[in-house]
Amino acid sequence: MKNQDCDRLIDYLEDRLSTEEKKEFETHLQTCTDCQEVIELMGDLPYLSEPAEPSEGMKSRVLGAVFEEEHRPAATERVVTKRKKRNWMGLSLAAVLFVSLLGNIYALTWLTEGTEEAVALEEIGLEPNGSFTGNAAVSIVKGTNEELTLTVEATELEPLQGDAIYQVWLIADGEPMPAGYLSPDSTGTGVALFTLGQELDAWDTVAITREPQYGNKLPEGDIVLSAPL
């Protein structure tokens, strides 16, 4: 699910899109099997004004993967570099998978498809800026195809008003690049994923801002959480 149109799936399910944007996304939906599958997994709900209860079959598959991960021996070649790791946020794949079931569609789809051999290379806690009270951490995960994925897991995010959204950025030499969105549930929990390819050294910072609307190419809001990579 890397198509730019797929980025609107969560906003479509939560009825955040304008009438024109809905029409554009529904045109995309007619030919995108990834988005169709996610909507089917969510119970064919046109919009998610409240969190949807996953089906029993879906729960069994996801929780089964969690228990399997908890009992799987550690990889013999696991290499972990940790900076500013917080005890409150152990980003094992099982934990991310569980949070994904509760709150984030992208993470649920990605983590239930072919991540059995994924290895967490790095786990970093983000530092809050000023009086912001939310928490977040990132995990750099390497899949079987050597592709790196940035997973951002946040808790206790402050509620948003109107069209506001939390946006993730990767920064290199002061130049930001959009790297996903956090659409927190009623408890302030959210997960975002971004594919890094096979190159991590190009980025020096990950940050989360509170933006006035979806789709910004450059940040307008203030940074609320950040950490060096």
XYZ file of C-alpha atoms in Angstrom, residues 47-197:
151
model
C -17.059 5.540 7.622
C -15.624 4.949 11.070
C -17.178 7.562 13.324
C -16.415 5.195 16.215
C -13.828 2.405 16.483
C -15.040 -0.725 14.695
C -15.043 -4.098 16.428
C -12.893 -6.531 14.402
C -14.518 -9.753 13.262
C -13.797 -12.964 15.193
C -11.801 -14.373 12.280
C -9.737 -11.230 12.084
C -9.107 -11.297 15.855
C -7.988 -14.918 15.665
C -5.487 -14.223 12.877
C -4.007 -11.153 14.530
C -3.891 -12.413 18.108
C -2.503 -15.699 16.841
C 0.338 -13.762 15.266
C 0.903 -11.923 18.557
C 1.187 -15.139 20.575
C 3.427 -16.699 17.939
C 5.737 -13.672 18.107
C 5.871 -13.803 21.905
C 7.038 -17.438 21.889
C 9.398 -17.253 18.914
C 13.140 -17.513 19.829
C 15.185 -14.390 19.240
C 16.927 -14.132 15.871
C 20.569 -15.223 16.094
C 21.813 -12.234 14.081
C 19.716 -9.553 15.761
C 21.589 -6.240 15.882
C 19.978 -3.515 17.979
C 21.176 0.036 18.487
C 19.143 1.964 21.029
C 18.995 5.666 21.821
C 16.729 7.228 24.402
C 14.649 4.087 24.717
C 11.701 4.450 27.071
C 10.624 1.545 29.273
C 6.984 2.403 28.628
C 7.340 1.668 24.922
C 8.915 -1.668 23.993
C 8.318 -1.737 20.269
C 8.358 -5.491 19.716
C 6.488 -6.571 16.638
C 3.896 -8.210 18.874
C 3.185 -4.935 20.680
C 2.924 -2.969 17.459
C 0.637 -5.628 16.034
C -1.643 -5.439 19.063
C -1.884 -1.638 18.933
C -2.540 -1.875 15.216
C -5.542 -4.114 15.835
C -6.991 -1.458 18.115
C -6.280 1.651 16.173
C -4.445 1.865 12.860
C -5.444 0.304 9.563
C -2.131 0.682 7.786
C -0.183 -1.021 10.534
C -2.686 -3.855 10.747
C -2.464 -4.602 7.039
C 1.334 -4.405 6.923
C 2.028 -6.407 10.056
C -0.310 -9.263 9.152
C 1.364 -9.806 5.774
C 4.809 -11.369 5.606
C 6.627 -9.828 8.588
C 7.381 -13.095 10.358
C 11.137 -12.719 9.792
C 11.303 -8.961 10.353
C 14.075 -7.697 12.637
C 13.935 -4.508 14.712
C 17.252 -2.752 14.068
C 16.708 0.336 16.185
C 14.211 1.629 18.740
C 14.141 5.293 19.730
C 11.922 7.237 22.114
C 10.787 10.661 20.896
C 11.122 13.623 23.243
C 8.089 15.894 23.799
C 8.480 19.570 22.992
C 7.534 22.133 25.606
C 4.354 21.309 27.501
C 3.160 18.611 25.088
C 2.097 15.550 27.099
C 1.967 12.803 24.461
C 4.492 9.988 24.017
C 5.894 8.296 20.930
C 8.662 5.949 19.818
C 9.980 4.787 16.474
C 11.224 1.386 15.411
C 13.334 0.712 12.320
C 12.327 -2.738 11.051
C 14.147 -4.711 8.357
C 12.016 -7.177 6.387
C 13.066 -10.343 4.598
C 13.644 -8.349 1.402
C 16.124 -6.068 3.251
C 13.614 -3.206 2.971
C 13.516 -0.884 5.967
C 10.243 0.336 7.456
C 9.845 3.148 9.972
C 7.133 2.362 12.529
C 5.888 5.218 14.718
C 3.801 4.271 17.750
C 2.258 7.017 19.866
C 0.213 7.050 23.066
C -1.635 9.699 25.042
C -1.684 12.127 22.123
C -3.655 15.258 22.842
C -7.089 15.412 21.137
C -7.348 17.150 17.771
C -9.912 19.702 16.684
C -11.558 20.067 13.282
C -9.381 18.956 10.373
C -6.164 18.921 12.404
C -3.926 15.855 12.182
C -0.587 14.651 13.509
C 1.967 14.348 10.707
C 5.277 12.470 10.771
C 8.364 13.947 9.097
C 11.814 12.657 8.233
C 14.382 15.461 8.246
C 17.789 15.704 6.573
C 19.917 18.822 7.063
C 16.852 20.821 8.045
C 14.800 19.705 5.017
C 11.597 17.836 6.010
C 9.847 15.124 4.009
C 6.308 13.845 4.806
C 6.444 10.330 6.273
C 2.887 9.494 7.269
C 0.075 10.508 9.570
C -1.103 9.623 13.050
C -4.857 9.484 13.415
C -5.246 8.731 17.147
C -8.224 6.904 18.568
C -10.235 8.032 21.582
C -7.401 6.995 23.931
C -4.787 9.011 22.037
C -3.133 5.942 20.508
C -1.962 5.874 16.894
C 0.489 4.039 14.633
C 2.084 5.158 11.366
C 4.319 3.306 8.903
C 6.695 4.596 6.264
C 8.852 2.599 3.850
C 12.471 3.763 3.896
C 13.706 1.412 1.192
